[in-house]
Amino acid sequence: MMNQKQQMLTEPIKRFLIQLVAKSGPKPERLPNELDLCERFSVCRPTVHKAVEELIEIGYLQHLPGRRGIFSNPEYVQMAPFSIGILGDNANCSYFGYPNSRILGAFLSHLGDLKANTTFLTLNRKPELAAVELLNSGLDAVFWNIPDPSYFPIIGKLIEQKIAVTAIGSYFNFLMPKPETNFLGSDYFYQGQCRAEFFLRRKCSNLVYCGNPGPICDGFKAKLKEHKIVFSDSRLINDSEPMSKLVRILKSQRVDGLVCDGNKNQHNRVLRTLLDYHPAFPILLSYGLDLEQLKKDYPALPLFSIMPKIDLKQLEQIGISAANHIREMLLFKRNYRFENEFVKQHFKIDQ
């Protein structure tokens, strides 16, 4: 029985050979020999031999009488023109959380007519070994969910090898780093503009922003500036700052609106502080929170929420856009590198 370390070494070799078999012809085809595989995967001969023997045992590979080497078994040919690898969160597991699983569903559905094979992958935690695994996987395309920054160079290497690749980002975390190209995600700048529009419709101009600097805050300030309202950074309270800063603003300055972005803990810190001041001004919460529960917890506060329910159409659009890029690369062998794209959300204000 193999231990975990042995399995980590043999799995990439097996995946590579299975992809070759899946795309081989109706007659047995000679596959790379064990020495070639040793060099390709930088492993020793016993490791390669173990992987080959396992695939012979289950039927993917075979030896032919009077001929040297290993051959594909036509019974396992899938006659699929392309193979697409799916990488889950950080590439170390096949997990897809909601809402990104919805993006994946739209991606696969939109590529259904290609009749491609799909394989869920996990990669070595060491980026240099992960690169060897992925570049020798036999895949034609890769769909990567929230890649860790340590893996970003691999995306560039895939592009250089003309392997189609798209990466998608976190739906909620705008602080998460993004690769330089081939990335699709939410338009956080536009989200900030929508927050500003909420207050502009209510003729509020003396605002406080509780949240971290970033594209949402930048969009918020830019939209206010369009209406000749200058937002001072002295009214920005990030997650690491004490609530005493908010208290000073409430005591010394006029406030007619407040944005609360960030995680649940940040929301509760801000809302508990506001309770002592009985504000009449609107308090706009970020999405992804249970507005009804917060209203029960803080009945004295005028709470609003921007898009408390996930925008399914926007999620699907990200998946469709990723599929369109992969389709163009696979069918027309072009545009393997594309500029990052950010899809706008359609917001709804609940109160």
Short mmCIF file of C-alpha atoms in Angstrom, two decimals:
data_model
loop_
_atom_site.label_atom_id
_atom_site.label_comp_id
_atom_site.label_asym_id
_atom_site.label_seq_id
_atom_site.Cartn_x
_atom_site.Cartn_y
_atom_site.Cartn_z
CA MET A 1 0.00 0.00 0.00
CA MET A 2 1.37 3.43 -0.98
CA ASN A 3 1.96 6.12 1.60
CA GLN A 4 0.81 9.69 1.03
CA LYS A 5 4.19 10.86 -0.26
CA GLN A 6 4.34 8.09 -2.87
CA GLN A 7 0.81 8.88 -3.99
CA MET A 8 1.67 12.59 -4.42
CA LEU A 9 4.53 11.58 -6.72
CA THR A 10 2.62 9.04 -8.81
CA GLU A 11 -0.67 10.96 -9.25
CA PRO A 12 0.69 13.58 -11.71
CA ILE A 13 2.25 10.82 -13.83
CA LYS A 14 -1.00 8.87 -13.89
CA ARG A 15 -3.01 11.97 -14.80
CA PHE A 16 -0.66 12.70 -17.68
CA LEU A 17 -0.88 9.16 -19.06
CA ILE A 18 -4.65 9.02 -18.67
CA GLN A 19 -4.96 12.24 -20.69
CA LEU A 20 -2.80 10.72 -23.45
CA VAL A 21 -4.93 7.58 -23.50
CA ALA A 22 -8.18 9.58 -23.56
CA LYS A 23 -7.05 11.46 -26.68
CA SER A 24 -5.36 8.55 -28.46
CA GLY A 25 -6.70 6.80 -31.56
CA PRO A 26 -8.80 3.65 -32.10
CA LYS A 27 -5.67 1.47 -32.23
CA PRO A 28 -3.05 1.00 -29.46
CA GLU A 29 -0.53 3.85 -29.51
CA ARG A 30 2.96 3.77 -28.03
CA LEU A 31 3.27 6.13 -25.06
CA PRO A 32 6.39 7.73 -23.51
CA ASN A 33 8.65 5.13 -21.92
CA GLU A 34 9.60 5.07 -18.26
CA LEU A 35 12.91 6.87 -18.76
CA ASP A 36 11.16 9.71 -20.63
CA LEU A 37 8.64 9.98 -17.82
CA CYS A 38 11.41 10.06 -15.20
CA GLU A 39 12.95 13.05 -16.96
CA ARG A 40 9.64 14.81 -17.54
CA PHE A 41 8.52 14.58 -13.90
CA SER A 42 11.97 14.65 -12.23
CA VAL A 43 11.31 11.44 -10.30
CA CYS A 44 13.10 8.10 -9.96
CA ARG A 45 12.39 5.01 -12.06
CA PRO A 46 10.56 3.03 -9.29
CA THR A 47 8.06 5.89 -8.90
CA VAL A 48 7.28 5.92 -12.63
CA HIS A 49 7.11 2.12 -12.72
CA LYS A 50 4.60 2.14 -9.86
CA ALA A 51 2.36 4.62 -11.69
CA VAL A 52 2.53 2.63 -14.93
CA GLU A 53 1.77 -0.67 -13.22
CA GLU A 54 -1.29 0.81 -11.52
CA LEU A 55 -2.68 1.99 -14.85
CA ILE A 56 -1.96 -1.39 -16.45
CA GLU A 57 -3.81 -3.08 -13.58
CA ILE A 58 -6.97 -1.00 -14.08
CA GLY A 59 -6.77 -1.21 -17.87
CA TYR A 60 -5.70 2.19 -19.21
CA LEU A 61 -2.31 0.90 -20.36
CA GLN A 62 -1.16 -2.40 -21.82
CA HIS A 63 1.88 -4.32 -23.02
CA LEU A 64 1.68 -5.81 -26.50
CA PRO A 65 3.27 -9.18 -27.36
CA GLY A 66 6.55 -8.80 -29.22
CA ARG A 67 6.66 -5.00 -28.81
CA ARG A 68 8.60 -2.97 -26.26
CA GLY A 69 7.12 -0.18 -24.20
CA ILE A 70 3.61 0.69 -22.99
CA PHE A 71 0.58 1.29 -25.18
CA SER A 72 -2.81 2.89 -24.84
CA ASN A 73 -5.88 0.70 -24.47
CA PRO A 74 -8.46 1.77 -27.09
CA GLU A 75 -11.25 0.73 -24.73
CA TYR A 76 -10.46 3.83 -22.66
CA VAL A 77 -10.29 6.28 -25.53
CA GLN A 78 -12.90 8.99 -24.95
CA MET A 79 -12.68 10.64 -28.38
CA ALA A 80 -12.80 14.07 -26.70
CA PRO A 81 -10.95 16.82 -28.56
CA PHE A 82 -9.93 18.71 -25.42
CA SER A 83 -9.14 18.15 -21.74
CA ILE A 84 -9.84 20.86 -19.18
CA GLY A 85 -8.40 20.84 -15.66
CA ILE A 86 -10.35 22.39 -12.78
CA LEU A 87 -8.40 23.74 -9.80
CA GLY A 88 -10.24 24.56 -6.58
CA ASP A 89 -9.34 27.00 -3.81
CA ASN A 90 -5.55 27.43 -3.63
CA ALA A 91 -5.14 24.32 -5.85
CA ASN A 92 -4.54 22.10 -2.81
CA CYS A 93 -8.09 20.78 -2.67
CA SER A 94 -11.02 20.34 -5.05
CA TYR A 95 -13.29 22.53 -2.92
CA PHE A 96 -15.49 25.22 -4.52
CA GLY A 97 -17.41 27.39 -2.08
CA TYR A 98 -20.61 29.18 -2.94
CA PRO A 99 -20.85 31.50 -4.87
CA ASN A 100 -17.83 30.47 -6.99
CA SER A 101 -19.37 27.04 -7.57
CA ARG A 102 -22.10 28.91 -9.46
CA ILE A 103 -19.42 30.48 -11.67
CA LEU A 104 -17.96 27.03 -12.35
CA GLY A 105 -21.40 25.69 -13.29
CA ALA A 106 -21.93 28.45 -15.86
CA PHE A 107 -18.41 27.89 -17.20
CA LEU A 108 -18.93 24.17 -17.78
CA SER A 109 -22.44 24.61 -19.15
CA HIS A 110 -21.28 27.19 -21.69
CA LEU A 111 -18.55 24.84 -22.94
CA GLY A 112 -20.84 21.81 -23.17
CA ASP A 113 -20.81 21.75 -26.97
CA LEU A 114 -17.03 21.23 -27.01
CA LYS A 115 -17.50 17.77 -25.47
CA ALA A 116 -14.29 18.21 -23.50
CA ASN A 117 -13.03 15.94 -20.74
CA THR A 118 -13.00 17.62 -17.33
CA THR A 119 -10.61 16.70 -14.52
CA PHE A 120 -10.59 18.10 -10.98
CA LEU A 121 -6.99 18.56 -9.88
CA THR A 122 -4.95 19.19 -6.76
CA LEU A 123 -1.38 20.44 -6.94
CA ASN A 124 1.74 20.14 -4.82
CA ARG A 125 1.98 22.84 -2.15
CA LYS A 126 5.44 23.77 -3.42
CA PRO A 127 4.93 26.08 -6.43
CA GLU A 128 8.03 24.82 -8.27
CA LEU A 129 6.75 21.22 -8.09
CA ALA A 130 3.19 22.31 -8.87
CA ALA A 131 4.45 23.95 -12.06
CA VAL A 132 6.05 20.68 -13.21
CA GLU A 133 2.83 18.78 -12.47
CA LEU A 134 0.57 21.19 -14.32
CA LEU A 135 2.79 21.75 -17.34
CA ASN A 136 3.10 17.97 -17.77
CA SER A 137 -0.56 17.18 -17.15
CA GLY A 138 -1.51 16.76 -20.80
CA LEU A 139 -4.28 19.33 -20.36
CA ASP A 140 -5.41 21.77 -23.03
CA ALA A 141 -6.96 24.27 -20.63
CA VAL A 142 -7.12 25.17 -16.92
CA PHE A 143 -9.90 26.87 -14.97
CA TRP A 144 -8.38 28.13 -11.70
CA ASN A 145 -10.49 29.16 -8.72
CA ILE A 146 -8.85 31.79 -6.46
CA PRO A 147 -5.18 30.98 -7.15
CA ASP A 148 -2.76 31.67 -4.32
CA PRO A 149 -0.22 34.42 -5.20
CA SER A 150 2.63 31.90 -4.89
CA TYR A 151 1.16 30.13 -7.94
CA PHE A 152 0.85 33.26 -10.13
CA PRO A 153 4.09 32.53 -12.06
CA ILE A 154 2.58 29.20 -13.14
CA ILE A 155 -0.18 31.06 -14.97
CA GLY A 156 2.48 32.86 -17.01
CA LYS A 157 4.19 29.55 -17.80
CA LEU A 158 0.89 28.03 -18.96
CA ILE A 159 0.39 30.97 -21.30
CA GLU A 160 3.92 30.57 -22.69
CA GLN A 161 3.19 26.89 -23.41
CA LYS A 162 -0.09 27.90 -25.14
CA ILE A 163 -2.24 26.15 -22.55
CA ALA A 164 -5.52 28.02 -22.21
CA VAL A 165 -6.04 29.37 -18.69
CA THR A 166 -8.49 31.59 -16.84
CA ALA A 167 -8.48 32.44 -13.14
CA ILE A 168 -11.40 33.74 -11.09
CA GLY A 169 -11.26 35.66 -7.84
CA SER A 170 -13.06 35.84 -4.54
CA TYR A 171 -16.57 37.25 -4.80
CA PHE A 172 -16.26 39.10 -1.48
CA ASN A 173 -12.59 39.79 -0.72
CA PHE A 174 -11.34 42.74 -2.78
CA LEU A 175 -8.00 42.68 -0.91
CA MET A 176 -7.06 39.31 -2.37
CA PRO A 177 -4.14 39.67 -4.86
CA LYS A 178 -4.80 39.09 -8.54
CA PRO A 179 -2.55 37.74 -11.31
CA GLU A 180 -1.41 40.27 -13.91
CA THR A 181 -3.47 38.72 -16.74
CA ASN A 182 -6.17 36.12 -17.51
CA PHE A 183 -8.22 36.99 -14.42
CA LEU A 184 -11.98 37.52 -14.13
CA GLY A 185 -13.77 38.90 -11.10
CA SER A 186 -16.22 41.39 -9.67
CA ASP A 187 -15.89 45.09 -10.46
CA TYR A 188 -15.20 46.35 -6.94
CA PHE A 189 -14.71 49.95 -8.10
CA TYR A 190 -18.27 49.92 -9.45
CA GLN A 191 -19.49 48.49 -6.13
CA GLY A 192 -18.05 51.56 -4.42
CA GLN A 193 -19.80 53.85 -6.88
CA CYS A 194 -23.11 52.16 -6.08
CA ARG A 195 -22.57 52.83 -2.37
CA ALA A 196 -22.04 56.51 -3.10
CA GLU A 197 -25.15 56.66 -5.30
CA PHE A 198 -27.20 55.32 -2.39
CA PHE A 199 -26.32 58.43 -0.35
CA LEU A 200 -26.45 60.86 -3.26
CA ARG A 201 -30.09 59.89 -3.86
CA ARG A 202 -30.76 60.81 -0.25
CA LYS A 203 -28.82 64.09 -0.55
CA CYS A 204 -26.30 62.97 2.09
CA SER A 205 -22.83 64.48 1.81
CA ASN A 206 -21.22 64.30 5.28
CA LEU A 207 -20.27 60.65 5.19
CA VAL A 208 -18.14 58.20 7.16
CA TYR A 209 -16.62 55.10 5.59
CA CYS A 210 -15.84 52.17 7.92
CA GLY A 211 -13.77 49.73 5.90
CA ASN A 212 -10.34 49.16 4.40
CA PRO A 213 -8.84 51.27 1.59
CA GLY A 214 -9.10 49.61 -1.80
CA PRO A 215 -11.10 49.65 -5.04
CA ILE A 216 -14.51 49.80 -3.31
CA CYS A 217 -13.48 52.84 -1.29
CA ASP A 218 -11.84 54.38 -4.39
CA GLY A 219 -15.07 54.00 -6.37
CA PHE A 220 -17.02 55.48 -3.49
CA LYS A 221 -14.80 58.58 -3.39
CA ALA A 222 -14.70 58.94 -7.18
CA LYS A 223 -18.50 58.99 -7.49
CA LEU A 224 -18.78 61.60 -4.72
CA LYS A 225 -16.14 63.71 -6.47
CA GLU A 226 -18.23 63.65 -9.67
CA HIS A 227 -20.87 65.47 -7.62
CA LYS A 228 -18.33 67.92 -6.17
CA ILE A 229 -18.33 66.24 -2.77
CA VAL A 230 -14.85 65.81 -1.32
CA PHE A 231 -14.47 62.81 0.96
CA SER A 232 -11.63 63.29 3.45
CA ASP A 233 -9.55 60.27 4.47
CA SER A 234 -9.91 61.51 8.04
CA ARG A 235 -13.42 60.03 7.81
CA LEU A 236 -12.10 56.63 6.72
CA ILE A 237 -11.91 54.10 9.57
CA ASN A 238 -10.18 50.87 8.59
CA ASP A 239 -10.59 47.52 10.30
CA SER A 240 -7.46 47.89 12.44
CA GLU A 241 -8.34 51.32 13.87
CA PRO A 242 -10.08 51.69 17.26
CA MET A 243 -13.70 52.74 17.44
CA SER A 244 -12.58 55.79 19.40
CA LYS A 245 -11.92 57.42 16.01
CA LEU A 246 -15.57 56.96 15.05
CA VAL A 247 -16.63 58.34 18.45
CA ARG A 248 -14.53 61.48 17.91
CA ILE A 249 -16.10 62.04 14.49
CA LEU A 250 -19.63 61.58 15.83
CA LYS A 251 -18.99 64.04 18.67
CA SER A 252 -17.19 66.76 16.71
CA GLN A 253 -18.50 66.65 13.13
CA ARG A 254 -21.78 66.53 11.28
CA VAL A 255 -22.57 63.05 9.93
CA ASP A 256 -25.56 62.26 7.71
CA GLY A 257 -24.58 58.82 6.45
CA LEU A 258 -22.24 55.91 7.16
CA VAL A 259 -20.92 52.99 5.08
CA CYS A 260 -19.93 49.85 6.95
CA ASP A 261 -17.88 47.42 4.86
CA GLY A 262 -15.80 44.51 6.02
CA ASN A 263 -16.49 41.26 7.85
CA LYS A 264 -19.12 40.46 10.44
CA ASN A 265 -16.87 41.41 13.35
CA GLN A 266 -16.23 44.85 11.86
CA HIS A 267 -19.96 45.39 11.39
CA ASN A 268 -20.71 44.48 15.00
CA ARG A 269 -17.93 46.78 16.28
CA VAL A 270 -19.34 49.71 14.35
CA LEU A 271 -22.99 49.02 15.15
CA ARG A 272 -22.35 48.59 18.89
CA THR A 273 -20.55 51.94 18.90
CA LEU A 274 -23.40 53.66 17.06
CA LEU A 275 -26.00 52.44 19.55
CA ASP A 276 -24.85 55.00 22.11
CA TYR A 277 -25.50 57.89 19.72
CA HIS A 278 -29.00 57.03 18.44
CA PRO A 279 -28.23 58.08 14.84
CA ALA A 280 -31.04 59.07 12.52
CA PHE A 281 -28.82 58.91 9.42
CA PRO A 282 -28.83 55.85 7.11
CA ILE A 283 -26.26 53.12 7.81
CA LEU A 284 -25.36 51.13 4.68
CA LEU A 285 -24.05 47.62 5.30
CA SER A 286 -22.06 45.52 2.87
CA TYR A 287 -23.59 42.48 1.20
CA GLY A 288 -23.28 38.90 2.35
CA LEU A 289 -24.82 39.61 5.78
CA ASP A 290 -28.19 38.67 7.23
CA LEU A 291 -29.92 42.06 7.23
CA GLU A 292 -33.06 40.80 8.98
CA GLN A 293 -31.04 39.35 11.84
CA LEU A 294 -29.01 42.53 12.21
CA LYS A 295 -32.23 44.54 12.38
CA LYS A 296 -33.36 42.31 15.24
CA ASP A 297 -30.00 42.70 16.98
CA TYR A 298 -29.92 46.50 16.49
CA PRO A 299 -33.58 47.62 16.24
CA ALA A 300 -32.75 51.24 17.07
CA LEU A 301 -30.47 51.69 14.06
CA PRO A 302 -31.69 52.65 10.54
CA LEU A 303 -29.97 49.82 8.65
CA PHE A 304 -29.86 49.36 4.91
CA SER A 305 -28.07 46.76 2.84
CA ILE A 306 -26.68 46.84 -0.66
CA MET A 307 -27.42 43.66 -2.54
CA PRO A 308 -27.89 41.39 0.48
CA LYS A 309 -28.56 38.48 -1.87
CA ILE A 310 -25.90 37.24 -4.25
CA ASP A 311 -26.37 38.38 -7.84
CA LEU A 312 -26.68 35.06 -9.69
CA LYS A 313 -26.73 36.63 -13.15
CA GLN A 314 -23.46 38.41 -12.44
CA LEU A 315 -21.90 35.17 -11.21
CA GLU A 316 -22.99 33.35 -14.33
CA GLN A 317 -21.63 36.16 -16.51
CA ILE A 318 -18.17 35.66 -14.99
CA GLY A 319 -18.39 31.93 -15.82
CA ILE A 320 -19.58 32.63 -19.35
CA SER A 321 -16.80 35.16 -19.94
CA ALA A 322 -14.23 32.62 -18.73
CA ALA A 323 -15.71 30.01 -21.07
CA ASN A 324 -15.61 32.39 -24.04
CA HIS A 325 -11.90 33.03 -23.47
CA ILE A 326 -11.14 29.31 -23.18
CA ARG A 327 -13.19 28.58 -26.31
CA GLU A 328 -11.29 31.16 -28.36
CA MET A 329 -7.93 29.78 -27.23
CA LEU A 330 -8.86 26.15 -27.88
CA LEU A 331 -10.63 26.55 -31.22
CA PHE A 332 -8.69 29.40 -32.80
CA LYS A 333 -5.28 29.06 -31.05
CA ARG A 334 -5.08 32.77 -30.25
CA ASN A 335 -5.30 35.33 -27.48
CA TYR A 336 -3.75 33.07 -24.85
CA ARG A 337 -3.05 36.19 -22.81
CA PHE A 338 -5.86 38.66 -22.09
CA GLU A 339 -6.27 41.67 -19.83
CA ASN A 340 -8.03 41.20 -16.51
CA GLU A 341 -11.79 41.71 -16.68
CA PHE A 342 -14.16 42.88 -13.97
CA VAL A 343 -17.89 42.29 -14.32
CA LYS A 344 -20.32 44.87 -12.99
CA GLN A 345 -23.00 43.78 -10.56
CA HIS A 346 -26.62 44.84 -10.63
CA PHE A 347 -27.33 46.16 -7.16
CA LYS A 348 -30.49 46.31 -5.19
CA ILE A 349 -31.01 48.26 -1.95
CA ASP A 350 -33.06 46.61 0.78
CA GLN A 351 -34.17 48.49 3.86
#
